[in-house]
């Protein structure tokens, strides 16, 4: 008899607990920010749960903030990253184009950091739409939904850089990343056939690369809390070697002197730390 009572208690107690839990779950609705954070946390883990989280974040952004909200733009950009990473890039064009359409409805000069992110995503998508490296087939039609060439890629990356520089909250890492992408876009242009055969255009992009590198250096050097200065010194030494081999002696000396100055400052910091 006791066993029957215990068994019934376990069964009905379990049912009661399940009902209570279901009721609690029905009442509990995750916020957009929670889903966005969960999506970002599992990004690049290879776990397909990320897709569920980010799809929910997109839905919640639309419900909680509206179909033309900056929260929805942020979720769409992260959604495009996650889908590309987890092997479903055919769905990303519609996400990027939707984000761009929403961004166009915002007042000018608003959300500079988000605008930079959006243009950076559009510029990066060039990798998936460049037919030099893709054997076209009907199943890959999605690759051409965002049709760009290297000029469009550069234009989008230049807009990303413009907005990143306008963003007063941009971190040094974000600025450096955007400048690196800008340099890559200019460098890739040098491999294009119409640039290789045109000395004036080649010189133009080489000058752009040089200007971007100088800007990159200035961003790093003005941030006295960033611990990546030794990479700058190594970069400058490489520049000095290239300039010297090309016969540009004054440029080589200038780059080398900057590298030595950075290394000297780094050495003094280490000495002070050890003395302290």
mmCIF file of C-alpha atoms in Angstrom:
data_model
loop_
_atom_site.group_PDB
_atom_site.id
_atom_site.type_symbol
_atom_site.label_atom_id
_atom_site.label_comp_id
_atom_site.label_asym_id
_atom_site.label_seq_id
_atom_site.Cartn_x
_atom_site.Cartn_y
_atom_site.Cartn_z
ATOM 1 C CA UNK A 1 0.000 0.000 0.000
ATOM 2 C CA UNK A 2 2.802 2.358 0.941
ATOM 3 C CA UNK A 3 4.533 1.627 -2.359
ATOM 4 C CA UNK A 4 1.337 2.519 -4.284
ATOM 5 C CA UNK A 5 0.986 5.813 -2.388
ATOM 6 C CA UNK A 6 4.630 6.677 -2.994
ATOM 7 C CA UNK A 7 4.314 5.742 -6.670
ATOM 8 C CA UNK A 8 1.179 7.891 -7.060
ATOM 9 C CA UNK A 9 2.877 10.770 -5.248
ATOM 10 C CA UNK A 10 5.835 10.550 -7.629
ATOM 11 C CA UNK A 11 3.583 10.357 -10.713
ATOM 12 C CA UNK A 12 1.179 13.132 -9.717
ATOM 13 C CA UNK A 13 3.925 15.191 -8.156
ATOM 14 C CA UNK A 14 5.870 14.915 -11.388
ATOM 15 C CA UNK A 15 2.820 15.890 -13.438
ATOM 16 C CA UNK A 16 2.145 18.843 -11.137
ATOM 17 C CA UNK A 17 5.779 19.961 -11.413
ATOM 18 C CA UNK A 18 5.674 19.622 -15.195
ATOM 19 C CA UNK A 19 2.469 21.705 -15.333
ATOM 20 C CA UNK A 20 4.025 24.369 -13.124
ATOM 21 C CA UNK A 21 7.200 24.387 -15.220
ATOM 22 C CA UNK A 22 5.171 24.660 -18.448
ATOM 23 C CA UNK A 23 3.194 27.546 -17.017
ATOM 24 C CA UNK A 24 6.392 29.273 -15.909
ATOM 25 C CA UNK A 25 7.982 28.692 -19.330
ATOM 26 C CA UNK A 26 4.926 30.114 -21.054
ATOM 27 C CA UNK A 27 5.138 33.238 -18.909
ATOM 28 C CA UNK A 28 8.892 33.615 -19.375
ATOM 29 C CA UNK A 29 9.875 35.282 -22.643
ATOM 30 C CA UNK A 30 13.567 35.892 -23.281
ATOM 31 C CA UNK A 31 14.463 39.440 -24.190
ATOM 32 C CA UNK A 32 16.074 40.389 -27.480
ATOM 33 C CA UNK A 33 19.343 41.261 -25.726
ATOM 34 C CA UNK A 34 19.468 37.830 -24.037
ATOM 35 C CA UNK A 35 19.019 36.005 -27.338
ATOM 36 C CA UNK A 36 21.530 38.298 -29.043
ATOM 37 C CA UNK A 37 24.098 37.619 -26.318
ATOM 38 C CA UNK A 38 23.487 33.866 -26.497
ATOM 39 C CA UNK A 39 23.960 33.974 -30.272
ATOM 40 C CA UNK A 40 27.202 35.918 -29.989
ATOM 41 C CA UNK A 41 28.476 33.602 -27.237
ATOM 42 C CA UNK A 42 28.034 30.434 -29.288
ATOM 43 C CA UNK A 43 29.192 32.008 -32.569
ATOM 44 C CA UNK A 44 32.039 30.038 -34.201
ATOM 45 C CA UNK A 45 31.548 27.040 -31.899
ATOM 46 C CA UNK A 46 30.036 25.036 -34.745
ATOM 47 C CA UNK A 47 26.904 24.423 -32.674
ATOM 48 C CA UNK A 48 23.757 24.705 -34.801
ATOM 49 C CA UNK A 49 21.882 25.898 -31.701
ATOM 50 C CA UNK A 50 23.315 29.281 -32.673
ATOM 51 C CA UNK A 51 20.940 29.357 -35.627
ATOM 52 C CA UNK A 52 17.962 28.825 -33.324
ATOM 53 C CA UNK A 53 19.155 31.580 -30.990
ATOM 54 C CA UNK A 54 19.834 34.122 -33.731
ATOM 55 C CA UNK A 55 16.586 33.348 -35.577
ATOM 56 C CA UNK A 56 14.790 33.995 -32.300
ATOM 57 C CA UNK A 57 16.785 37.205 -31.783
ATOM 58 C CA UNK A 58 15.690 38.457 -35.214
ATOM 59 C CA UNK A 59 12.060 37.621 -34.388
ATOM 60 C CA UNK A 60 12.242 39.285 -30.964
ATOM 61 C CA UNK A 61 13.957 42.392 -32.343
ATOM 62 C CA UNK A 62 11.115 42.817 -34.804
ATOM 63 C CA UNK A 63 8.452 42.211 -32.132
ATOM 64 C CA UNK A 64 9.978 44.196 -29.272
ATOM 65 C CA UNK A 65 11.551 47.107 -31.167
ATOM 66 C CA UNK A 66 9.878 47.198 -34.566
ATOM 67 C CA UNK A 67 10.582 46.159 -38.134
ATOM 68 C CA UNK A 68 12.750 49.236 -38.700
ATOM 69 C CA UNK A 69 14.889 49.170 -35.567
ATOM 70 C CA UNK A 70 18.644 49.244 -35.051
ATOM 71 C CA UNK A 71 18.262 46.123 -32.898
ATOM 72 C CA UNK A 72 16.907 44.257 -35.917
ATOM 73 C CA UNK A 73 19.833 45.460 -38.040
ATOM 74 C CA UNK A 74 22.305 44.178 -35.440
ATOM 75 C CA UNK A 75 20.594 40.791 -35.319
ATOM 76 C CA UNK A 76 20.506 40.508 -39.112
ATOM 77 C CA UNK A 77 24.245 41.203 -39.385
ATOM 78 C CA UNK A 78 25.034 38.616 -36.710
ATOM 79 C CA UNK A 79 22.615 36.203 -38.385
ATOM 80 C CA UNK A 80 24.525 36.557 -41.674
ATOM 81 C CA UNK A 81 27.802 35.794 -39.861
ATOM 82 C CA UNK A 82 26.396 32.713 -38.136
ATOM 83 C CA UNK A 83 24.762 31.296 -41.257
ATOM 84 C CA UNK A 84 27.942 31.751 -43.279
ATOM 85 C CA UNK A 85 30.030 30.127 -40.559
ATOM 86 C CA UNK A 86 27.691 27.155 -40.182
ATOM 87 C CA UNK A 87 27.565 26.419 -43.901
ATOM 88 C CA UNK A 88 24.379 28.117 -45.077
ATOM 89 C CA UNK A 89 25.690 31.208 -46.899
ATOM 90 C CA UNK A 90 22.952 30.994 -49.528
ATOM 91 C CA UNK A 91 20.613 32.685 -47.022
ATOM 92 C CA UNK A 92 22.908 35.586 -46.149
ATOM 93 C CA UNK A 93 22.250 37.941 -49.105
ATOM 94 C CA UNK A 94 18.655 38.517 -48.044
ATOM 95 C CA UNK A 95 19.831 39.255 -44.481
ATOM 96 C CA UNK A 96 22.405 41.819 -45.614
ATOM 97 C CA UNK A 97 20.083 43.484 -48.112
ATOM 98 C CA UNK A 98 17.321 43.660 -45.500
ATOM 99 C CA UNK A 99 19.722 45.246 -42.997
ATOM 100 C CA UNK A 100 20.808 47.808 -45.597
ATOM 101 C CA UNK A 101 17.194 48.650 -46.472
ATOM 102 C CA UNK A 102 16.377 49.276 -42.794
ATOM 103 C CA UNK A 103 19.512 51.366 -42.276
ATOM 104 C CA UNK A 104 18.472 53.659 -45.136
ATOM 105 C CA UNK A 105 15.360 54.658 -43.160
ATOM 106 C CA UNK A 106 17.377 56.092 -40.241
ATOM 107 C CA UNK A 107 18.272 59.801 -40.010
ATOM 108 C CA UNK A 108 21.656 60.756 -41.459
ATOM 109 C CA UNK A 109 24.700 60.617 -39.158
ATOM 110 C CA UNK A 110 23.040 58.204 -36.716
ATOM 111 C CA UNK A 111 24.487 54.871 -35.548
ATOM 112 C CA UNK A 112 27.984 55.346 -37.060
ATOM 113 C CA UNK A 113 29.346 52.109 -35.581
ATOM 114 C CA UNK A 114 26.446 50.051 -36.912
ATOM 115 C CA UNK A 115 26.740 51.678 -40.331
ATOM 116 C CA UNK A 116 30.439 50.778 -40.369
ATOM 117 C CA UNK A 117 29.580 47.159 -39.499
ATOM 118 C CA UNK A 118 26.965 46.998 -42.247
ATOM 119 C CA UNK A 119 29.248 48.327 -44.995
ATOM 120 C CA UNK A 120 32.020 46.029 -43.788
ATOM 121 C CA UNK A 121 29.690 43.039 -44.134
ATOM 122 C CA UNK A 122 28.683 44.108 -47.640
ATOM 123 C CA UNK A 123 32.313 44.561 -48.688
ATOM 124 C CA UNK A 124 33.259 41.163 -47.275
ATOM 125 C CA UNK A 125 30.504 39.465 -49.261
ATOM 126 C CA UNK A 126 32.546 40.113 -52.401
ATOM 127 C CA UNK A 127 34.345 36.864 -51.563
ATOM 128 C CA UNK A 128 31.179 34.928 -52.327
ATOM 129 C CA UNK A 129 30.211 36.732 -55.531
ATOM 130 C CA UNK A 130 33.489 36.898 -57.453
ATOM 131 C CA UNK A 131 32.995 34.648 -60.477
ATOM 132 C CA UNK A 132 36.722 34.304 -61.103
ATOM 133 C CA UNK A 133 36.847 31.682 -58.365
ATOM 134 C CA UNK A 134 33.380 30.162 -58.699
ATOM 135 C CA UNK A 135 32.198 27.695 -61.291
ATOM 136 C CA UNK A 136 28.705 28.971 -61.994
ATOM 137 C CA UNK A 137 25.752 26.623 -61.669
ATOM 138 C CA UNK A 138 22.006 27.172 -61.129
ATOM 139 C CA UNK A 139 22.315 25.949 -57.542
ATOM 140 C CA UNK A 140 24.775 28.772 -56.821
ATOM 141 C CA UNK A 141 22.561 31.571 -58.111
ATOM 142 C CA UNK A 142 22.496 33.028 -54.585
ATOM 143 C CA UNK A 143 26.142 33.991 -54.979
ATOM 144 C CA UNK A 144 25.136 36.648 -57.483
ATOM 145 C CA UNK A 145 22.329 38.237 -55.500
ATOM 146 C CA UNK A 146 24.823 40.837 -54.317
ATOM 147 C CA UNK A 147 26.669 41.673 -57.521
ATOM 148 C CA UNK A 148 29.902 43.530 -56.839
ATOM 149 C CA UNK A 149 33.313 43.920 -58.377
ATOM 150 C CA UNK A 150 36.491 45.139 -56.703
ATOM 151 C CA UNK A 151 35.490 48.792 -57.194
ATOM 152 C CA UNK A 152 32.230 48.264 -55.313
ATOM 153 C CA UNK A 153 34.054 46.339 -52.607
ATOM 154 C CA UNK A 154 36.472 49.244 -52.159
ATOM 155 C CA UNK A 155 33.617 51.774 -52.149
ATOM 156 C CA UNK A 156 31.778 49.868 -49.415
ATOM 157 C CA UNK A 157 34.929 49.402 -47.348
ATOM 158 C CA UNK A 158 35.729 53.114 -47.692
ATOM 159 C CA UNK A 159 32.258 53.908 -46.369
ATOM 160 C CA UNK A 160 32.861 51.472 -43.502
ATOM 161 C CA UNK A 161 36.093 53.293 -42.654
ATOM 162 C CA UNK A 162 34.421 56.714 -42.888
ATOM 163 C CA UNK A 163 31.730 55.668 -40.432
ATOM 164 C CA UNK A 164 34.193 53.894 -38.134
ATOM 165 C CA UNK A 165 36.232 57.092 -37.853
ATOM 166 C CA UNK A 166 33.053 59.048 -37.059
ATOM 167 C CA UNK A 167 32.197 56.645 -34.251
ATOM 168 C CA UNK A 168 33.515 58.264 -31.076
ATOM 169 C CA UNK A 169 32.995 54.993 -29.191
ATOM 170 C CA UNK A 170 35.066 52.892 -31.609
ATOM 171 C CA UNK A 171 37.832 50.910 -29.917
ATOM 172 C CA UNK A 172 41.386 50.792 -31.206
ATOM 173 C CA UNK A 173 40.858 47.155 -32.156
ATOM 174 C CA UNK A 174 37.777 48.057 -34.238
ATOM 175 C CA UNK A 175 39.622 50.868 -36.019
ATOM 176 C CA UNK A 176 42.642 48.678 -36.718
ATOM 177 C CA UNK A 177 40.430 45.878 -38.028
ATOM 178 C CA UNK A 178 38.620 48.235 -40.414
ATOM 179 C CA UNK A 179 41.902 49.745 -41.611
ATOM 180 C CA UNK A 180 43.320 46.265 -42.209
ATOM 181 C CA UNK A 181 40.262 45.421 -44.302
ATOM 182 C CA UNK A 182 40.729 48.667 -46.205
ATOM 183 C CA UNK A 183 44.345 47.849 -46.955
ATOM 184 C CA UNK A 184 43.345 44.344 -48.085
ATOM 185 C CA UNK A 185 40.745 45.789 -50.474
ATOM 186 C CA UNK A 186 43.326 48.093 -52.069
ATOM 187 C CA UNK A 187 45.892 45.274 -52.230
ATOM 188 C CA UNK A 188 43.388 42.944 -53.906
ATOM 189 C CA UNK A 189 42.741 45.603 -56.541
ATOM 190 C CA UNK A 190 46.397 45.400 -57.604
ATOM 191 C CA UNK A 191 45.749 41.821 -58.768
ATOM 192 C CA UNK A 192 42.935 42.861 -61.106
ATOM 193 C CA UNK A 193 43.831 42.663 -64.775
ATOM 194 C CA UNK A 194 42.690 46.191 -65.659
ATOM 195 C CA UNK A 195 44.818 47.587 -62.811
ATOM 196 C CA UNK A 196 47.904 45.517 -63.628
ATOM 197 C CA UNK A 197 47.847 46.882 -67.191
ATOM 198 C CA UNK A 198 47.384 50.523 -66.148
ATOM 199 C CA UNK A 199 50.410 52.096 -64.452
ATOM 200 C CA UNK A 200 48.440 55.163 -63.334
ATOM 201 C CA UNK A 201 45.759 53.104 -61.592
ATOM 202 C CA UNK A 202 48.392 50.849 -60.071
ATOM 203 C CA UNK A 203 50.190 53.895 -58.661
ATOM 204 C CA UNK A 204 46.861 55.200 -57.332
ATOM 205 C CA UNK A 205 46.155 52.042 -55.324
ATOM 206 C CA UNK A 206 49.743 51.833 -54.080
ATOM 207 C CA UNK A 207 49.375 55.382 -52.769
ATOM 208 C CA UNK A 208 46.097 54.393 -51.094
ATOM 209 C CA UNK A 209 47.815 51.439 -49.415
ATOM 210 C CA UNK A 210 50.578 53.716 -48.148
ATOM 211 C CA UNK A 211 48.075 56.251 -46.775
ATOM 212 C CA UNK A 212 46.072 53.494 -45.070
ATOM 213 C CA UNK A 213 49.204 52.093 -43.441
ATOM 214 C CA UNK A 214 50.128 55.545 -42.107
ATOM 215 C CA UNK A 215 46.628 55.932 -40.707
ATOM 216 C CA UNK A 216 46.881 52.453 -39.158
ATOM 217 C CA UNK A 217 50.121 53.416 -37.437
ATOM 218 C CA UNK A 218 48.725 56.678 -36.100
ATOM 219 C CA UNK A 219 45.714 54.879 -34.596
ATOM 220 C CA UNK A 220 47.934 52.408 -32.747
ATOM 221 C CA UNK A 221 50.535 54.919 -31.621
ATOM 222 C CA UNK A 222 48.005 57.326 -30.109
ATOM 223 C CA UNK A 223 46.537 54.561 -27.920
ATOM 224 C CA UNK A 224 49.036 54.300 -25.092
ATOM 225 C CA UNK A 225 47.116 51.510 -23.365
ATOM 226 C CA UNK A 226 47.211 49.080 -26.288
ATOM 227 C CA UNK A 227 49.817 46.319 -25.925
ATOM 228 C CA UNK A 228 50.403 45.632 -29.600
ATOM 229 C CA UNK A 229 53.213 48.115 -30.223
ATOM 230 C CA UNK A 230 55.856 45.442 -30.889
ATOM 231 C CA UNK A 231 53.873 44.279 -33.901
ATOM 232 C CA UNK A 232 54.072 47.825 -35.204
ATOM 233 C CA UNK A 233 57.838 47.788 -34.770
ATOM 234 C CA UNK A 234 58.054 44.525 -36.714
ATOM 235 C CA UNK A 235 55.817 45.971 -39.427
ATOM 236 C CA UNK A 236 58.004 49.077 -39.709
ATOM 237 C CA UNK A 237 61.159 46.984 -39.967
ATOM 238 C CA UNK A 238 59.623 45.075 -42.868
ATOM 239 C CA UNK A 239 58.684 48.371 -44.500
ATOM 240 C CA UNK A 240 62.253 49.590 -44.039
ATOM 241 C CA UNK A 241 63.635 46.460 -45.727
ATOM 242 C CA UNK A 242 61.242 46.827 -48.664
ATOM 243 C CA UNK A 243 62.064 50.518 -49.077
ATOM 244 C CA UNK A 244 65.815 49.869 -48.851
ATOM 245 C CA UNK A 245 65.666 47.106 -51.473
ATOM 246 C CA UNK A 246 63.695 49.440 -53.745
ATOM 247 C CA UNK A 247 66.358 52.132 -53.363
ATOM 248 C CA UNK A 248 64.224 54.465 -51.223
ATOM 249 C CA UNK A 249 66.890 55.098 -48.590
ATOM 250 C CA UNK A 250 65.281 58.047 -46.783
ATOM 251 C CA UNK A 251 61.984 56.157 -46.467
ATOM 252 C CA UNK A 252 63.841 53.115 -45.108
ATOM 253 C CA UNK A 253 65.679 55.227 -42.516
ATOM 254 C CA UNK A 254 62.434 56.893 -41.423
ATOM 255 C CA UNK A 255 60.634 53.553 -40.959
ATOM 256 C CA UNK A 256 63.588 52.026 -39.116
ATOM 257 C CA UNK A 257 63.922 54.997 -36.759
ATOM 258 C CA UNK A 258 60.218 54.729 -35.873
ATOM 259 C CA UNK A 259 60.625 51.002 -35.196
ATOM 260 C CA UNK A 260 63.630 51.595 -32.937
ATOM 261 C CA UNK A 261 61.773 54.295 -31.015
ATOM 262 C CA UNK A 262 58.838 51.953 -30.356
ATOM 263 C CA UNK A 263 61.150 49.130 -29.245
ATOM 264 C CA UNK A 264 63.029 51.520 -26.962
ATOM 265 C CA UNK A 265 59.790 52.664 -25.295
ATOM 266 C CA UNK A 266 58.659 49.046 -24.904
ATOM 267 C CA UNK A 267 61.984 48.167 -23.266
ATOM 268 C CA UNK A 268 61.673 51.065 -20.806
ATOM 269 C CA UNK A 269 58.164 49.926 -19.864
ATOM 270 C CA UNK A 270 59.400 46.404 -19.151
ATOM 271 C CA UNK A 271 62.282 47.745 -17.030
ATOM 272 C CA UNK A 272 59.906 49.932 -15.007
ATOM 273 C CA UNK A 273 57.547 47.012 -14.433
ATOM 274 C CA UNK A 274 60.412 44.845 -13.182
ATOM 275 C CA UNK A 275 61.701 47.631 -10.915
ATOM 276 C CA UNK A 276 58.208 48.168 -9.518
#
